[in-house]
Amino acid sequence: MRRAPGTQDFAVQAAKAAGSLLGATFGAAGALRRNKPLHPKGLVYDALIRRVGSPIMWGCPWLDDEGTDAGAARLSRAIGLPAPVPDIHGLAITFTGDDGERNDLLLATTGLGRWGRFLLIPRSDPHTCSYGSLFPYRSSRDLVLLAAVPLPAFRPQEPPAVRFRLQAAGVAGHWHAFGTLELSTPEGGLTDRPLRFNPVAYPLPGLRTPRALQRLREPAYIAARRTPARVGPR
């Protein structure tokens, strides 16, 4: 006898259907724009993550332990509205871990409260607003959300940089700091580069995207990659 589909199976199938719809929508938007369907223009920074370890254990060494990661980060406007018109800003980070594997993290302007952490919020200044993962990751112990909260940009005797405090929280719990993120101007100045990010294909060490969310997000990433990224004036 065929087993009746359970709640988890239904969630995966529903996410797959919604993901297919999103993929078609993103593909059409990219074709019309002849560029990325979202975040068409941005600026690429050098990124340095300094992890000091979380005060509570998540069952994920990348969150629980000390360490340093160097890579690149891109700040961009999701819709591409001209500044200072509020837009949903994106903070995308990529780095190579100690094991040689690529790791991507995508954050967007969200709230930090119980419900606001699941809502995208337009902001005016990308350097003074908080960013969140919007969707949770799964560690070996629990679901966990990530966030970056702005810190003062200057430190004595060091060049100016955009700095964030990195935080982790459960789907309804308090935020706990586990490190900092520093964005600095690369050699040659700030420019855009046709970077592509995919946190499903290149997850953070010890964290994974729940299966239903993978089915929801992956078609959109595939559709976005079909349109070549153009680099032009911000």
mmCIF file of N, CA and C in Angstrom, residues 86-165:
data_model
loop_
_atom_site.group_PDB
_atom_site.id
_atom_site.type_symbol
_atom_site.label_atom_id
_atom_site.label_comp_id
_atom_site.label_asym_id
_atom_site.label_seq_id
_atom_site.Cartn_x
_atom_site.Cartn_y
_atom_site.Cartn_z
ATOM 1 N N PRO A 86 14.380 54.440 -0.568
ATOM 2 C CA PRO A 86 14.518 53.178 0.166
ATOM 3 C C PRO A 86 14.373 51.973 -0.751
ATOM 4 N N ASP A 87 15.177 50.962 -0.491
ATOM 5 C CA ASP A 87 15.150 49.711 -1.249
ATOM 6 C C ASP A 87 15.516 48.603 -0.270
ATOM 7 N N ILE A 88 15.263 47.376 -0.662
ATOM 8 C CA ILE A 88 15.745 46.247 0.119
ATOM 9 C C ILE A 88 17.207 46.027 -0.266
ATOM 10 N N HIS A 89 18.095 46.144 0.702
ATOM 11 C CA HIS A 89 19.523 46.008 0.445
ATOM 12 C C HIS A 89 19.964 44.578 0.700
ATOM 13 N N GLY A 90 20.942 44.148 -0.065
ATOM 14 C CA GLY A 90 21.515 42.823 0.113
ATOM 15 C C GLY A 90 22.966 42.902 0.526
ATOM 16 N N LEU A 91 23.366 41.996 1.396
ATOM 17 C CA LEU A 91 24.758 41.840 1.814
ATOM 18 C C LEU A 91 25.136 40.392 1.530
ATOM 19 N N ALA A 92 25.911 40.174 0.476
ATOM 20 C CA ALA A 92 26.306 38.832 0.053
ATOM 21 C C ALA A 92 27.788 38.638 0.321
ATOM 22 N N ILE A 93 28.141 37.510 0.938
ATOM 23 C CA ILE A 93 29.518 37.240 1.355
ATOM 24 C C ILE A 93 29.947 35.891 0.815
ATOM 25 N N THR A 94 31.175 35.814 0.342
ATOM 26 C CA THR A 94 31.739 34.538 -0.078
ATOM 27 C C THR A 94 33.167 34.423 0.446
ATOM 28 N N PHE A 95 33.537 33.240 0.901
ATOM 29 C CA PHE A 95 34.900 33.008 1.379
ATOM 30 C C PHE A 95 35.221 31.528 1.232
ATOM 31 N N THR A 96 36.505 31.220 1.248
ATOM 32 C CA THR A 96 36.968 29.843 1.187
ATOM 33 C C THR A 96 37.413 29.411 2.570
ATOM 34 N N GLY A 97 36.867 28.303 3.045
ATOM 35 C CA GLY A 97 37.180 27.825 4.381
ATOM 36 C C GLY A 97 38.524 27.123 4.457
ATOM 37 N N ASP A 98 38.880 26.685 5.659
ATOM 38 C CA ASP A 98 40.155 26.001 5.867
ATOM 39 C C ASP A 98 40.231 24.694 5.085
ATOM 40 N N ASP A 99 39.078 24.117 4.768
ATOM 41 C CA ASP A 99 39.053 22.863 4.022
ATOM 42 C C ASP A 99 39.109 23.076 2.513
ATOM 43 N N GLY A 100 39.219 24.349 2.086
ATOM 44 C CA GLY A 100 39.290 24.649 0.668
ATOM 45 C C GLY A 100 37.945 24.752 -0.018
ATOM 46 N N GLU A 101 36.856 24.589 0.741
ATOM 47 C CA GLU A 101 35.519 24.653 0.165
ATOM 48 C C GLU A 101 34.997 26.091 0.164
ATOM 49 N N ARG A 102 34.243 26.417 -0.860
ATOM 50 C CA ARG A 102 33.615 27.733 -0.940
ATOM 51 C C ARG A 102 32.403 27.799 -0.014
ATOM 52 N N ASN A 103 32.180 28.964 0.582
ATOM 53 C CA ASN A 103 31.051 29.182 1.486
ATOM 54 C C ASN A 103 30.402 30.520 1.158
ATOM 55 N N ASP A 104 29.089 30.529 0.963
ATOM 56 C CA ASP A 104 28.346 31.749 0.638
ATOM 57 C C ASP A 104 27.298 32.036 1.708
ATOM 58 N N LEU A 105 27.105 33.313 1.989
ATOM 59 C CA LEU A 105 26.082 33.764 2.923
ATOM 60 C C LEU A 105 25.356 34.942 2.302
ATOM 61 N N LEU A 106 24.028 34.865 2.227
ATOM 62 C CA LEU A 106 23.211 35.955 1.719
ATOM 63 C C LEU A 106 22.364 36.521 2.846
ATOM 64 N N LEU A 107 22.473 37.834 3.043
ATOM 65 C CA LEU A 107 21.676 38.550 4.029
ATOM 66 C C LEU A 107 20.941 39.685 3.331
ATOM 67 N N ALA A 108 19.815 40.085 3.890
ATOM 68 C CA ALA A 108 19.044 41.198 3.346
ATOM 69 C C ALA A 108 18.496 42.026 4.498
ATOM 70 N N THR A 109 18.072 43.251 4.209
ATOM 71 C CA THR A 109 17.576 44.129 5.273
ATOM 72 C C THR A 109 16.255 43.577 5.818
ATOM 73 N N THR A 110 16.320 43.150 7.061
ATOM 74 C CA THR A 110 15.165 42.634 7.787
ATOM 75 C C THR A 110 15.108 43.290 9.150
ATOM 76 N N GLY A 111 14.053 42.994 9.890
ATOM 77 C CA GLY A 111 14.007 43.368 11.290
ATOM 78 C C GLY A 111 14.763 42.349 12.122
ATOM 79 N N LEU A 112 14.793 42.576 13.431
ATOM 80 C CA LEU A 112 15.460 41.659 14.344
ATOM 81 C C LEU A 112 14.519 41.090 15.400
ATOM 82 N N GLY A 113 13.281 41.614 15.448
ATOM 83 C CA GLY A 113 12.324 41.157 16.446
ATOM 84 C C GLY A 113 11.780 39.773 16.152
ATOM 85 N N ARG A 114 10.871 39.332 16.992
ATOM 86 C CA ARG A 114 10.321 37.978 16.888
ATOM 87 C C ARG A 114 9.746 37.704 15.508
ATOM 88 N N TRP A 115 9.007 38.676 14.961
ATOM 89 C CA TRP A 115 8.400 38.513 13.641
ATOM 90 C C TRP A 115 9.168 39.275 12.557
ATOM 91 N N GLY A 116 9.782 40.397 12.936
ATOM 92 C CA GLY A 116 10.491 41.214 11.955
ATOM 93 C C GLY A 116 11.666 40.508 11.321
ATOM 94 N N ARG A 117 12.245 39.519 11.997
ATOM 95 C CA ARG A 117 13.382 38.796 11.428
ATOM 96 C C ARG A 117 12.978 37.977 10.199
ATOM 97 N N PHE A 118 11.666 37.816 9.976
ATOM 98 C CA PHE A 118 11.169 37.089 8.806
ATOM 99 C C PHE A 118 10.557 38.024 7.761
ATOM 100 N N LEU A 119 10.818 39.336 7.901
ATOM 101 C CA LEU A 119 10.249 40.324 6.985
ATOM 102 C C LEU A 119 11.355 41.144 6.328
ATOM 103 N N LEU A 120 11.272 41.316 5.019
ATOM 104 C CA LEU A 120 12.168 42.209 4.299
ATOM 105 C C LEU A 120 11.707 43.646 4.488
ATOM 106 N N ILE A 121 12.651 44.545 4.799
ATOM 107 C CA ILE A 121 12.308 45.930 5.119
ATOM 108 C C ILE A 121 13.163 46.870 4.272
ATOM 109 N N PRO A 122 12.552 47.721 3.456
ATOM 110 C CA PRO A 122 13.325 48.697 2.678
ATOM 111 C C PRO A 122 14.050 49.688 3.600
ATOM 112 N N ARG A 123 15.284 50.030 3.247
ATOM 113 C CA ARG A 123 16.078 50.992 4.002
ATOM 114 C C ARG A 123 16.734 51.964 3.024
ATOM 115 N N SER A 124 17.201 53.099 3.556
ATOM 116 C CA SER A 124 17.842 54.107 2.714
ATOM 117 C C SER A 124 19.349 53.944 2.647
ATOM 118 N N ASP A 125 19.983 53.700 3.812
ATOM 119 C CA ASP A 125 21.454 53.654 3.881
ATOM 120 C C ASP A 125 21.913 52.220 4.140
ATOM 121 N N PRO A 126 22.634 51.596 3.226
ATOM 122 C CA PRO A 126 23.041 50.202 3.424
ATOM 123 C C PRO A 126 24.087 50.005 4.516
ATOM 124 N N HIS A 127 24.724 51.092 4.959
ATOM 125 C CA HIS A 127 25.803 50.974 5.943
ATOM 126 C C HIS A 127 25.306 51.085 7.384
ATOM 127 N N THR A 128 24.061 51.498 7.589
ATOM 128 C CA THR A 128 23.574 51.752 8.946
ATOM 129 C C THR A 128 22.356 50.911 9.302
ATOM 130 N N CYS A 129 22.073 49.870 8.520
ATOM 131 C CA CYS A 129 20.892 49.050 8.783
ATOM 132 C C CYS A 129 21.309 47.612 9.083
ATOM 133 N N SER A 130 20.398 46.883 9.692
ATOM 134 C CA SER A 130 20.647 45.489 10.048
ATOM 135 C C SER A 130 20.230 44.562 8.913
ATOM 136 N N TYR A 131 20.957 43.458 8.795
ATOM 137 C CA TYR A 131 20.698 42.457 7.766
ATOM 138 C C TYR A 131 20.420 41.114 8.437
ATOM 139 N N GLY A 132 19.544 40.328 7.840
ATOM 140 C CA GLY A 132 19.244 39.006 8.376
ATOM 141 C C GLY A 132 19.173 37.967 7.278
ATOM 142 N N SER A 133 19.264 36.688 7.666
ATOM 143 C CA SER A 133 19.224 35.597 6.691
ATOM 144 C C SER A 133 17.808 35.308 6.210
ATOM 145 N N LEU A 134 16.792 35.839 6.891
ATOM 146 C CA LEU A 134 15.372 35.697 6.544
ATOM 147 C C LEU A 134 14.896 34.260 6.741
ATOM 148 N N PHE A 135 15.591 33.288 6.169
ATOM 149 C CA PHE A 135 15.268 31.877 6.336
ATOM 150 C C PHE A 135 16.278 31.232 7.270
ATOM 151 N N PRO A 136 15.853 30.233 8.046
ATOM 152 C CA PRO A 136 16.787 29.597 8.983
ATOM 153 C C PRO A 136 17.663 28.548 8.315
ATOM 154 N N TYR A 137 18.818 28.341 8.910
ATOM 155 C CA TYR A 137 19.674 27.199 8.607
ATOM 156 C C TYR A 137 19.393 26.101 9.641
ATOM 157 N N ARG A 138 19.874 24.912 9.343
ATOM 158 C CA ARG A 138 19.795 23.838 10.325
ATOM 159 C C ARG A 138 21.206 23.421 10.716
ATOM 160 N N SER A 139 21.486 23.473 12.024
ATOM 161 C CA SER A 139 22.749 22.963 12.545
ATOM 162 C C SER A 139 22.500 21.541 13.048
ATOM 163 N N SER A 140 23.496 20.951 13.696
ATOM 164 C CA SER A 140 23.302 19.599 14.225
ATOM 165 C C SER A 140 22.355 19.580 15.416
ATOM 166 N N ARG A 141 22.030 20.789 15.959
ATOM 167 C CA ARG A 141 21.165 20.847 17.130
ATOM 168 C C ARG A 141 19.812 21.489 16.871
ATOM 169 N N ASP A 142 19.777 22.533 16.041
ATOM 170 C CA ASP A 142 18.535 23.301 15.957
ATOM 171 C C ASP A 142 18.538 24.156 14.701
ATOM 172 N N LEU A 143 17.394 24.829 14.466
ATOM 173 C CA LEU A 143 17.313 25.840 13.427
ATOM 174 C C LEU A 143 17.957 27.128 13.932
ATOM 175 N N VAL A 144 18.673 27.834 13.052
ATOM 176 C CA VAL A 144 19.379 29.041 13.468
ATOM 177 C C VAL A 144 19.305 30.088 12.364
ATOM 178 N N LEU A 145 19.012 31.319 12.764
ATOM 179 C CA LEU A 145 19.035 32.470 11.866
ATOM 180 C C LEU A 145 20.303 33.263 12.113
ATOM 181 N N LEU A 146 20.787 33.961 11.079
ATOM 182 C CA LEU A 146 21.991 34.775 11.194
ATOM 183 C C LEU A 146 21.660 36.229 10.896
ATOM 184 N N ALA A 147 22.416 37.150 11.486
ATOM 185 C CA ALA A 147 22.183 38.579 11.266
ATOM 186 C C ALA A 147 23.499 39.336 11.366
ATOM 187 N N ALA A 148 23.532 40.515 10.732
ATOM 188 C CA ALA A 148 24.667 41.437 10.812
ATOM 189 C C ALA A 148 24.129 42.800 11.221
ATOM 190 N N VAL A 149 24.623 43.318 12.336
ATOM 191 C CA VAL A 149 24.147 44.574 12.910
ATOM 192 C C VAL A 149 25.270 45.605 12.824
ATOM 193 N N PRO A 150 25.001 46.818 12.305
ATOM 194 C CA PRO A 150 26.075 47.790 12.093
ATOM 195 C C PRO A 150 26.755 48.224 13.384
ATOM 196 N N LEU A 151 28.064 48.425 13.287
ATOM 197 C CA LEU A 151 28.893 48.925 14.375
ATOM 198 C C LEU A 151 29.547 50.224 13.934
ATOM 199 N N PRO A 152 30.097 51.016 14.871
ATOM 200 C CA PRO A 152 30.822 52.235 14.476
ATOM 201 C C PRO A 152 31.892 51.923 13.434
ATOM 202 N N ALA A 153 32.005 52.784 12.435
ATOM 203 C CA ALA A 153 32.842 52.490 11.273
ATOM 204 C C ALA A 153 34.322 52.750 11.485
ATOM 205 N N PHE A 154 34.698 53.475 12.533
ATOM 206 C CA PHE A 154 36.095 53.851 12.693
ATOM 207 C C PHE A 154 36.670 53.279 13.987
ATOM 208 N N ARG A 155 37.923 52.857 13.881
ATOM 209 C CA ARG A 155 38.684 52.437 15.048
ATOM 210 C C ARG A 155 40.011 53.181 15.050
ATOM 211 N N PRO A 156 40.556 53.516 16.211
ATOM 212 C CA PRO A 156 41.796 54.291 16.268
ATOM 213 C C PRO A 156 42.927 53.643 15.489
ATOM 214 N N GLN A 157 43.667 54.461 14.750
ATOM 215 C CA GLN A 157 44.878 54.063 14.041
ATOM 216 C C GLN A 157 44.630 53.004 12.962
ATOM 217 N N GLU A 158 43.380 52.893 12.492
ATOM 218 C CA GLU A 158 43.076 51.962 11.419
ATOM 219 C C GLU A 158 42.247 52.679 10.367
ATOM 220 N N PRO A 159 42.353 52.272 9.101
ATOM 221 C CA PRO A 159 41.576 52.930 8.053
ATOM 222 C C PRO A 159 40.083 52.703 8.251
ATOM 223 N N PRO A 160 39.237 53.578 7.711
ATOM 224 C CA PRO A 160 37.797 53.416 7.869
ATOM 225 C C PRO A 160 37.305 52.145 7.194
ATOM 226 N N ALA A 161 36.294 51.551 7.767
ATOM 227 C CA ALA A 161 35.701 50.337 7.220
ATOM 228 C C ALA A 161 34.244 50.291 7.635
ATOM 229 N N VAL A 162 33.473 49.510 6.929
ATOM 230 C CA VAL A 162 32.095 49.235 7.308
ATOM 231 C C VAL A 162 32.127 47.983 8.180
ATOM 232 N N ARG A 163 31.605 48.092 9.395
ATOM 233 C CA ARG A 163 31.722 46.989 10.348
ATOM 234 C C ARG A 163 30.359 46.563 10.855
ATOM 235 N N PHE A 164 30.208 45.251 11.045
ATOM 236 C CA PHE A 164 28.967 44.677 11.551
ATOM 237 C C PHE A 164 29.282 43.674 12.658
ATOM 238 N N ARG A 165 28.373 43.580 13.609
ATOM 239 C CA ARG A 165 28.430 42.502 14.594
ATOM 240 C C ARG A 165 27.616 41.338 14.056
#
